[in-house]
Structure formats: structure tokens, C-alpha cells
CSV table of C-alpha atoms in Angstrom, one decimal:
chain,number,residue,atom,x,y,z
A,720,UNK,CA,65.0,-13.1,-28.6
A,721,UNK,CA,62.9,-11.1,-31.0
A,722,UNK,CA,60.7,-13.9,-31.8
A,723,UNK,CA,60.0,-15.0,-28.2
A,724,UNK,CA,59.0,-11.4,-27.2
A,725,UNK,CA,57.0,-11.8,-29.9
A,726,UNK,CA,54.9,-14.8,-29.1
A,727,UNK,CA,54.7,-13.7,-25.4
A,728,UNK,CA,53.3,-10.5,-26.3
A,729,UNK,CA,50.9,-13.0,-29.0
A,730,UNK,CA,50.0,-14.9,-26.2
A,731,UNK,CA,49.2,-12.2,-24.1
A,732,UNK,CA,46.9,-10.5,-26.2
A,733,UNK,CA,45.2,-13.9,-27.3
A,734,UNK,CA,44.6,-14.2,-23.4
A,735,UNK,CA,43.0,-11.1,-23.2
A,736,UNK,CA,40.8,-11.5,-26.1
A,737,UNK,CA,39.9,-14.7,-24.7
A,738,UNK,CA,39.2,-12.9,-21.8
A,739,UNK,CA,37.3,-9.6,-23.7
A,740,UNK,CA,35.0,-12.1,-25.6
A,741,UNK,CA,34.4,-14.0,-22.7
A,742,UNK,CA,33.0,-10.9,-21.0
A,743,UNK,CA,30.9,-10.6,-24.2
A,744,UNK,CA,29.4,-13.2,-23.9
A,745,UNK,CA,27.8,-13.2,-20.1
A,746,UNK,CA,24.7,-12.4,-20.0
A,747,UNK,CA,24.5,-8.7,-18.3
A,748,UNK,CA,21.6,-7.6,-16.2
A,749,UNK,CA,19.3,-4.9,-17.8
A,750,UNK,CA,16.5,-2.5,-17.8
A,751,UNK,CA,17.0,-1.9,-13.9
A,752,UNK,CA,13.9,-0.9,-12.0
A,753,UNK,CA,13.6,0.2,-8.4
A,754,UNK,CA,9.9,-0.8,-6.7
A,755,UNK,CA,9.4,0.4,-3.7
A,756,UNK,CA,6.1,0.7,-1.5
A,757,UNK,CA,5.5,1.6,1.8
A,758,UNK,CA,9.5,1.5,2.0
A,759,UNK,CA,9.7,-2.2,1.0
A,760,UNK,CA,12.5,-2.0,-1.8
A,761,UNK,CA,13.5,-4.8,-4.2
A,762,UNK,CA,15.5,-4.4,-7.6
A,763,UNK,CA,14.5,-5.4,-10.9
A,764,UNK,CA,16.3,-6.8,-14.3
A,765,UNK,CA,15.8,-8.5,-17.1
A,766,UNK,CA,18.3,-11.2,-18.5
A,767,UNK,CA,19.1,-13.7,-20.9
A,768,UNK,CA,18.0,-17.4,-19.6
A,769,UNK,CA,21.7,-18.9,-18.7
A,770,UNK,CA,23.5,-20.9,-16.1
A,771,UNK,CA,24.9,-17.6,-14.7
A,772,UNK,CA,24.7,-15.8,-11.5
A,773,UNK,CA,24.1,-12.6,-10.2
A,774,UNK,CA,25.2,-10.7,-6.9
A,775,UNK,CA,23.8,-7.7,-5.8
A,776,UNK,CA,26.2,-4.8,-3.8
A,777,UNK,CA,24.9,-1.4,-3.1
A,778,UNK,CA,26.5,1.7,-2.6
A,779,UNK,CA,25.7,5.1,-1.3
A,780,UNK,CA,28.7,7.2,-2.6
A,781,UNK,CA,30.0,4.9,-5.8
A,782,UNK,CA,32.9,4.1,-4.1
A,783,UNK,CA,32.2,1.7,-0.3
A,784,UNK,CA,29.9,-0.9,-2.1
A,785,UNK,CA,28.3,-3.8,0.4
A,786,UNK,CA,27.1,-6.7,-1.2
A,787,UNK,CA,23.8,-7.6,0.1
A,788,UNK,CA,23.7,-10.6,2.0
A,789,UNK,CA,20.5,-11.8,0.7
A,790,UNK,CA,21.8,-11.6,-3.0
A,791,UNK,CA,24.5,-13.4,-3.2
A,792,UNK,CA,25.3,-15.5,-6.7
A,793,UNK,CA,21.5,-15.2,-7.2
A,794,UNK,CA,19.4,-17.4,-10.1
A,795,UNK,CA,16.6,-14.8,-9.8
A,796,UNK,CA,15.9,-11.3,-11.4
A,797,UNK,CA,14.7,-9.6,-8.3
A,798,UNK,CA,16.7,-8.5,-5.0
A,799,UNK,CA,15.0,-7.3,-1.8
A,800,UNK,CA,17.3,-4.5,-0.6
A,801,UNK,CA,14.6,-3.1,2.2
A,802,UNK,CA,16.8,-3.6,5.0
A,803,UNK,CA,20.1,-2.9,3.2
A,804,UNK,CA,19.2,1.0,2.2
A,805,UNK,CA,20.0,2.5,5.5
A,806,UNK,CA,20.1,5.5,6.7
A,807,UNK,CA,17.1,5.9,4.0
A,808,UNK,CA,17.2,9.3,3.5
A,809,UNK,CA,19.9,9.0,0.8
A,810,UNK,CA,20.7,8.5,-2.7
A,811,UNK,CA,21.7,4.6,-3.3
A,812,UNK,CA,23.5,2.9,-6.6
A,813,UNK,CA,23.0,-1.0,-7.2
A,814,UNK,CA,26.0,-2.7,-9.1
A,815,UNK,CA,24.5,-6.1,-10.8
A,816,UNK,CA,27.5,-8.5,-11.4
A,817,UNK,CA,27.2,-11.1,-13.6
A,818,UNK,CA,29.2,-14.2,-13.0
A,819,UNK,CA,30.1,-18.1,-14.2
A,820,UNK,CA,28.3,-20.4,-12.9
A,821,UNK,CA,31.9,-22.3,-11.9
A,822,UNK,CA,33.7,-19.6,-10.6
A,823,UNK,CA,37.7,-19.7,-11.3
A,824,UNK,CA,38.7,-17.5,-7.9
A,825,UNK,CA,42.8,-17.3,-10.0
A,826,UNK,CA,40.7,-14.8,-11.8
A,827,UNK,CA,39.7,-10.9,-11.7
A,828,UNK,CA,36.2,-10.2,-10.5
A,829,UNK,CA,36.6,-7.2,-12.1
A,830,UNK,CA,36.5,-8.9,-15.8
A,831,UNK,CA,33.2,-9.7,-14.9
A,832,UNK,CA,30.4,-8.0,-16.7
A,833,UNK,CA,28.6,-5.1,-14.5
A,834,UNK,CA,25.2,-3.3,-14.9
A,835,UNK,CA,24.5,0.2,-12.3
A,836,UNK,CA,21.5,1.0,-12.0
A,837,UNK,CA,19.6,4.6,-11.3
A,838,UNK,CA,20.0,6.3,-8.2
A,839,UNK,CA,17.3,5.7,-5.6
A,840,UNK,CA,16.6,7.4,-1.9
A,841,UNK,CA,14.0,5.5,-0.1
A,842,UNK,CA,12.6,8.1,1.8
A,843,UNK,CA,11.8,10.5,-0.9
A,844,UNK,CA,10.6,8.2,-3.6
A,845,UNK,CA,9.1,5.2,-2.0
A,846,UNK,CA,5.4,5.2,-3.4
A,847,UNK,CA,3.3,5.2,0.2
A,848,UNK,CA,-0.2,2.8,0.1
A,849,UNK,CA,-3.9,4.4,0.9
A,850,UNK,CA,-4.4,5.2,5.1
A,851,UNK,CA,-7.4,4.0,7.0
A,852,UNK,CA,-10.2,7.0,8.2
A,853,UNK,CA,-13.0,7.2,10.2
A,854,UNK,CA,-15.3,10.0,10.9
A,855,UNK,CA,-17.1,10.8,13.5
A,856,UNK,CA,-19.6,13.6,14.1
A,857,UNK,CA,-18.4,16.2,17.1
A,858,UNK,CA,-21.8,18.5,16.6
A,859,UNK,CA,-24.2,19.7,14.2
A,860,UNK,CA,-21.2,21.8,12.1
A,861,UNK,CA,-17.8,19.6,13.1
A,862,UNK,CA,-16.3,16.6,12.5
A,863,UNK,CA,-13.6,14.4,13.9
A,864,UNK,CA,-11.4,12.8,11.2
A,865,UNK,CA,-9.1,9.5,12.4
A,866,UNK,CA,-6.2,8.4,10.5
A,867,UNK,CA,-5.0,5.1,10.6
A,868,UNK,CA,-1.3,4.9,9.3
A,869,UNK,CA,-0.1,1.9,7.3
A,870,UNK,CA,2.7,-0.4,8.1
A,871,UNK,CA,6.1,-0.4,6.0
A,872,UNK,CA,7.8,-3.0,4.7
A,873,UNK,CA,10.7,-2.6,7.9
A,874,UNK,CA,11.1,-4.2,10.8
A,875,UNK,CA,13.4,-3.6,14.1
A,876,UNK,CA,13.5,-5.5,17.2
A,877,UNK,CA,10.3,-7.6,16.3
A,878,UNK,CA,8.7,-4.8,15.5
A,879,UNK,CA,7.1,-3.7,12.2
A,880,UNK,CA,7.4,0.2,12.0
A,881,UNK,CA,4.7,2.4,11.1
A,882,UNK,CA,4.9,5.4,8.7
A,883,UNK,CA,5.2,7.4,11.6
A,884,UNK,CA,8.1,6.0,13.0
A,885,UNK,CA,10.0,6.5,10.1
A,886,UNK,CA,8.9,9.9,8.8
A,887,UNK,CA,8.3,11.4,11.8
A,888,UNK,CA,7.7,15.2,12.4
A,889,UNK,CA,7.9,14.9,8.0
A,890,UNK,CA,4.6,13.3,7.7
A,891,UNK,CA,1.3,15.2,7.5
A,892,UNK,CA,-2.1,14.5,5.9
A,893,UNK,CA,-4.3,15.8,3.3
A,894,UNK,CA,-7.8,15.8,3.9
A,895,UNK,CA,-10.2,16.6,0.9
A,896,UNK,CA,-14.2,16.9,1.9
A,897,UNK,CA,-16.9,18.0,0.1
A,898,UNK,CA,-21.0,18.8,0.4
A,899,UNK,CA,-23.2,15.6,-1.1
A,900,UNK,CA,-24.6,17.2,-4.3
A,901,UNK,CA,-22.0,20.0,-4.8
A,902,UNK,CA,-18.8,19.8,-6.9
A,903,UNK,CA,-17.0,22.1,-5.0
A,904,UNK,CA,-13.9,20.0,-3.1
A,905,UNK,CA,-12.0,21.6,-0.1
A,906,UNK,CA,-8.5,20.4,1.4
A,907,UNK,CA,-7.0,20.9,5.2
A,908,UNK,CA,-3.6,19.6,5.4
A,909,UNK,CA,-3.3,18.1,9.3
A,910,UNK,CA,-0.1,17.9,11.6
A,911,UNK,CA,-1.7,14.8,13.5
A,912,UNK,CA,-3.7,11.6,12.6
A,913,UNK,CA,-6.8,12.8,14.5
A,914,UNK,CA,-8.3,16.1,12.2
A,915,UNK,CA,-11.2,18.0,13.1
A,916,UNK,CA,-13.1,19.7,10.4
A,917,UNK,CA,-15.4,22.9,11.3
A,918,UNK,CA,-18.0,25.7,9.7
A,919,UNK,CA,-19.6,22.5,8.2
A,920,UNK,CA,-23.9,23.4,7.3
A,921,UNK,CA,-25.9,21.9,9.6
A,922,UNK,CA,-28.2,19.2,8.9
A,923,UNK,CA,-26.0,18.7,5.6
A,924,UNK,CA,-24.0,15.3,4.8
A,925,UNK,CA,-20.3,15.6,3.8
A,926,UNK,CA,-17.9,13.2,2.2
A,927,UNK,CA,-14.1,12.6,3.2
A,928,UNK,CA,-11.2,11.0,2.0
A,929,UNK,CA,-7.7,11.6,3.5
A,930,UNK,CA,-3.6,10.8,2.0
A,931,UNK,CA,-0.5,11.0,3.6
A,932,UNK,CA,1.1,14.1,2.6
A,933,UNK,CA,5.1,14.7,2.6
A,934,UNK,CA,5.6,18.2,1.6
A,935,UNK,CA,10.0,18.3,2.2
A,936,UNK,CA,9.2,15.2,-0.8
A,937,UNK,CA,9.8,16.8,-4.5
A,938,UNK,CA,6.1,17.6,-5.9
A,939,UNK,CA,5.9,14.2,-7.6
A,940,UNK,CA,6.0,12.1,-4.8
A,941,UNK,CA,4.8,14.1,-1.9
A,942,UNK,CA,1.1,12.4,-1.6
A,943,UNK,CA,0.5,9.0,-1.0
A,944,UNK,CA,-2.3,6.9,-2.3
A,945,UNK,CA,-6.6,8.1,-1.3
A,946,UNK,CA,-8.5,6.8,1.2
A,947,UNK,CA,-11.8,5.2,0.4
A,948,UNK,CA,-14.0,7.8,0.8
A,949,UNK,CA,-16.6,7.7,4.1
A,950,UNK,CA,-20.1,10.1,4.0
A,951,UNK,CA,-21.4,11.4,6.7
A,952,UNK,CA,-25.8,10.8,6.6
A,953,UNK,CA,-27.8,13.6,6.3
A,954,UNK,CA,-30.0,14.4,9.4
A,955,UNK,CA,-33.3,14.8,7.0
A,956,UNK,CA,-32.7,11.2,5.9
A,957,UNK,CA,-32.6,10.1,9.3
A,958,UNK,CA,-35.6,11.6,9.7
A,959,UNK,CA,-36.9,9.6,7.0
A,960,UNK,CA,-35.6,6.6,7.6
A,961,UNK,CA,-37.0,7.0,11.6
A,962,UNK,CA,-40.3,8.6,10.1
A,963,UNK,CA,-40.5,5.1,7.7
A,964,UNK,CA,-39.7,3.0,11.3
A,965,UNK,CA,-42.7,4.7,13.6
A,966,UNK,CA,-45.1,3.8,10.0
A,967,UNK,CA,-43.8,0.7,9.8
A,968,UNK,CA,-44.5,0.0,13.5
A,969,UNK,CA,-48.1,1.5,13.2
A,970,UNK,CA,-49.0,-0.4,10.9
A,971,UNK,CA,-48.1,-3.8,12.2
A,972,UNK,CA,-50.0,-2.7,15.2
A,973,UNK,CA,-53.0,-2.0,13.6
A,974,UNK,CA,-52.7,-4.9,11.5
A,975,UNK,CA,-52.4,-7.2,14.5
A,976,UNK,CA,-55.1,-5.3,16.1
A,977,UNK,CA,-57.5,-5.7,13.2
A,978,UNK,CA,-56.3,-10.1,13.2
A,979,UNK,CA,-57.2,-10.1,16.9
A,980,UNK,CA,-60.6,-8.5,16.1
A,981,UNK,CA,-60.9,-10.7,13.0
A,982,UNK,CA,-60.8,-13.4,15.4
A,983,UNK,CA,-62.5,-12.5,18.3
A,984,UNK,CA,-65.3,-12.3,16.1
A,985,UNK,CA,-65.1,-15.3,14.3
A,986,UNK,CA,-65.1,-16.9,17.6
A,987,UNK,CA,-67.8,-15.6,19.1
A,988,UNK,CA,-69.7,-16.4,16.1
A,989,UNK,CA,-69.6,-19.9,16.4
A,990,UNK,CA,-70.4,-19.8,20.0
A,991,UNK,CA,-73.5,-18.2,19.4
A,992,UNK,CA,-74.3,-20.9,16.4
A,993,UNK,CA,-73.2,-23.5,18.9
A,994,UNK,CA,-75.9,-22.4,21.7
A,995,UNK,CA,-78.9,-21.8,19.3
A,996,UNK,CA,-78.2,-25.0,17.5
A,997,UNK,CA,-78.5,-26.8,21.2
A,998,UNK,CA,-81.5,-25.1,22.0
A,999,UNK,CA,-83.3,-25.6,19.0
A,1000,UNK,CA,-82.7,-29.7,19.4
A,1001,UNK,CA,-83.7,-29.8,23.4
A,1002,UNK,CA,-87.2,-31.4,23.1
A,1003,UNK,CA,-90.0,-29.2,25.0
């Protein structure tokens, strides 16, 4: 009896080892990166070229973890999670799974190898893309700033939501603004996409560029990307540049002037040759 415990116990731990080194070997998942713009969210890793597949499940409290359906015994090192991180304003874990490529379902799925990655909350880390402005003179000292939001990377009933719709009341805007020629900048922060922007110096052109601001964000991540920035022309140089047009036009008046005198002339001229030529031959 002695020695038959102790192959079964020889057995069992030459199964286990079998089954320890096999884990060894699998190729995990690593260096786990979260990219996320305009809350569009896919999942980075690196791994070791192998047969072996991969299947994504995300979690929100380390404990109910859904596998995402679009991740499912994967070949690839990437997994879009955009519409699989809701509600977004909370902290979510990724579990990477590595399994056989034949998969023996006798077995544990728990002996597989697993890689968790950083915690991520979409709504106050998602890296937000540049906004669209216009401006448009009100008067001689204010003008109207429009913002144009940009889309995200979500989409519900055939619709493709705005940053609006998903931040909300949270989402401001930043507008800096300065004089052309100075290096003194000035910044409004704005409730609502349409900003206007007073006490400007007449006659003077200003330059504007605008971000989405978050401010319940942490510091880091509160601004989005710049706006290209848009001038406003200075009312001396259009005073130029209409100044230039009426010379411009005078000019090609009185050149066409002077051609149709030019001509004139020159026509009459050989008129007058013509007649005194015919005079001179008529016999008297």
C-alpha cells in the first residue's frame, strides 16, 4: 500500500509539473497599453510569435469580468474595447488570457497564463482631438468665437455621438487670443460652443485658437488638443489692400484711355495721308 500511495502521489505531482511548465511555456501578453482618443479605446500587447490565442475580458471591480465579444481567441495584439467600457466614467481592468491553439475543454482555464493590465476610466483619460473655430467680427471691439465639437469614437442607435453628448454640462472651452505683434496671450474659459470676446482695440487684428477644456478631469488630462489658430485682418490693411484696388483701377483706366487716344490718332493720321495723297494725283 505504501508504494502505490507513493506512485499516485509521483504521478500527481509529475501531472502538475507537466502542467506548471506547460504554463511556462505560453507565450503571455505584455507591456499592456491603453490608447484611447476621442473615447475610441483599444488595448495593446506585445508577444512572442506563436500559434496561441488570446481573449480579452474586462472588468470594472476585479471580480464580474465580461469577455469582450469582439476578442475572442484572437491572433492579433490589439482589442477594440470602445463599446465594452460602459458606464465610462469608471475605472476598468483588462485580463489577457493566453491559450493553445487546440483547446482540451477536460482542462482548467484557470492554468492558463494571464496578463492584467493598468486601470483605465474612459471619461477622465481619453486624450480628446483639436475642435473646429470660426470667428466672426460682432463690432469694432467684439468678437464671436464658434466651436465646432469633434465626433467620438461611439455610436448608439446609428448615431455617432458628439463630445457633447457624452460630457455634457462637464465640457467647457478654453479660448486663448492675443494682439498681432504683442506677446502678451489672454484665456476665457466658455460654458457654450459660441464665445464672445469683448474690450478688444479697435482697428487692431487678434489671433484665436480654442481646446476643449474638462476641469472635474485631473490637471493632466483636463485640455484637449489646440485649434488651428484663425486672425482676424486689421482694418488699416484693408484700407490698403482697398487703397491698392481704386490705384489699380485708375490706372487701367487711364491706360485704356491713353490706347484709345493712341489710336484715334493714329487713325486719323492716315486719313489725312490718304486725302492729300488723292488730291495731289487728281490731274488739274
Amino acid at each position: 500500500m505504501a508504494s502505490l500511495r507513493t506512485v499516485i502521489c509521483l504521478g500527481v505531482c509529475l501531472y502538475t509539473w507537466t502542467l506548471t511548465a506547460a504554463e511556462n511555456n505560453m507565450p503571455k501578453a505584455e507591456n499592456l497599453k491603453w490608447v484611447s482618443l476621442d473615447f475610441k479605446t483599444i488595448l495593446n500587447w506585445t508577444t512572442e510569435e506563436s500559434d496561441y490565442k488570446y481573449t480579452v475580458a474586462v472588468s470594472s471591480d476585479d471580480s464580474d469580468w465580461s469577455t469582450s465579444p469582439d476578442c475572442i481567441r484572437m491572433t492579433e495584439s490589439e482589442c477594440d474595447l470602445t463599446e465594452h467600457l460602459t458606464p465610462y466614467d469608471r475605472a476598468y481592468k483588462a485580463d489577457i488570457q493566453t491559450e493553445p491553439d487546440l483547446v482540451d475543454y477536460d482542462e482548467d482555464y484557470e492554468n492558463y497564463p494571464h496578463t492584467y493590465s493598468d486601470p483605465f476610466n474612459p471619461y477622465r483619460e481619453s486624450k480628446i482631438s483639436a475642435v473646429d473655430i470660426t470667428v466672426e467680427a460682432v463690432d469694432e471691439s467684439r468678437v464671436m468665437v464658434n466651436i465646432t465639437d469633434p465626433l467620438t469614437g461611439i455610436h448608439r442607435r446609428g448615431k455617432q455621438l458628439s463630445l457633447r453628448d457624452i460630457l455634457k454640462n462637464d465640457l467647457k472651452y478654453k479660448i486663448s487670443y492675443y494682439k498681432s505683434g504683442s506677446t502678451g496671450k489672454r484665456d476665457i474659459i466658455s460654458d457654450s460652443s459660441m464665445a464672445e470676446v469683448s474690450k478688444l482695440d479697435a482697428g487692431e487684428s487678434y489671433c484665436f485658437m480654442a481646446a476643449a477644456f474638462i476641469p472635474s478631469r485631473p490637471k493632466g488630462s483636463q485640455l484637449g488638443a489646440w485649434s488651428q489658430q484663425l486672425c482676424t485682418p486689421q482694418e488699416g490693411s484693408i484700407l490698403h489692400e482697398l487703397n491698392l484696388g481704386v490705384w489699380v483701377g485708375i490706372i487701367f483706366i487711364l491706360l485704356t484711355v491713353f490706347f484709345i487716344i493712341v489710336t484715334v490718332t493714329v487713325l486719323c493720321c492716315r486719313c489725312c495721308r490718304q486725302r492729300n495723297s488723292t488730291q495731289s494725283s487728281t490731274p488739274v
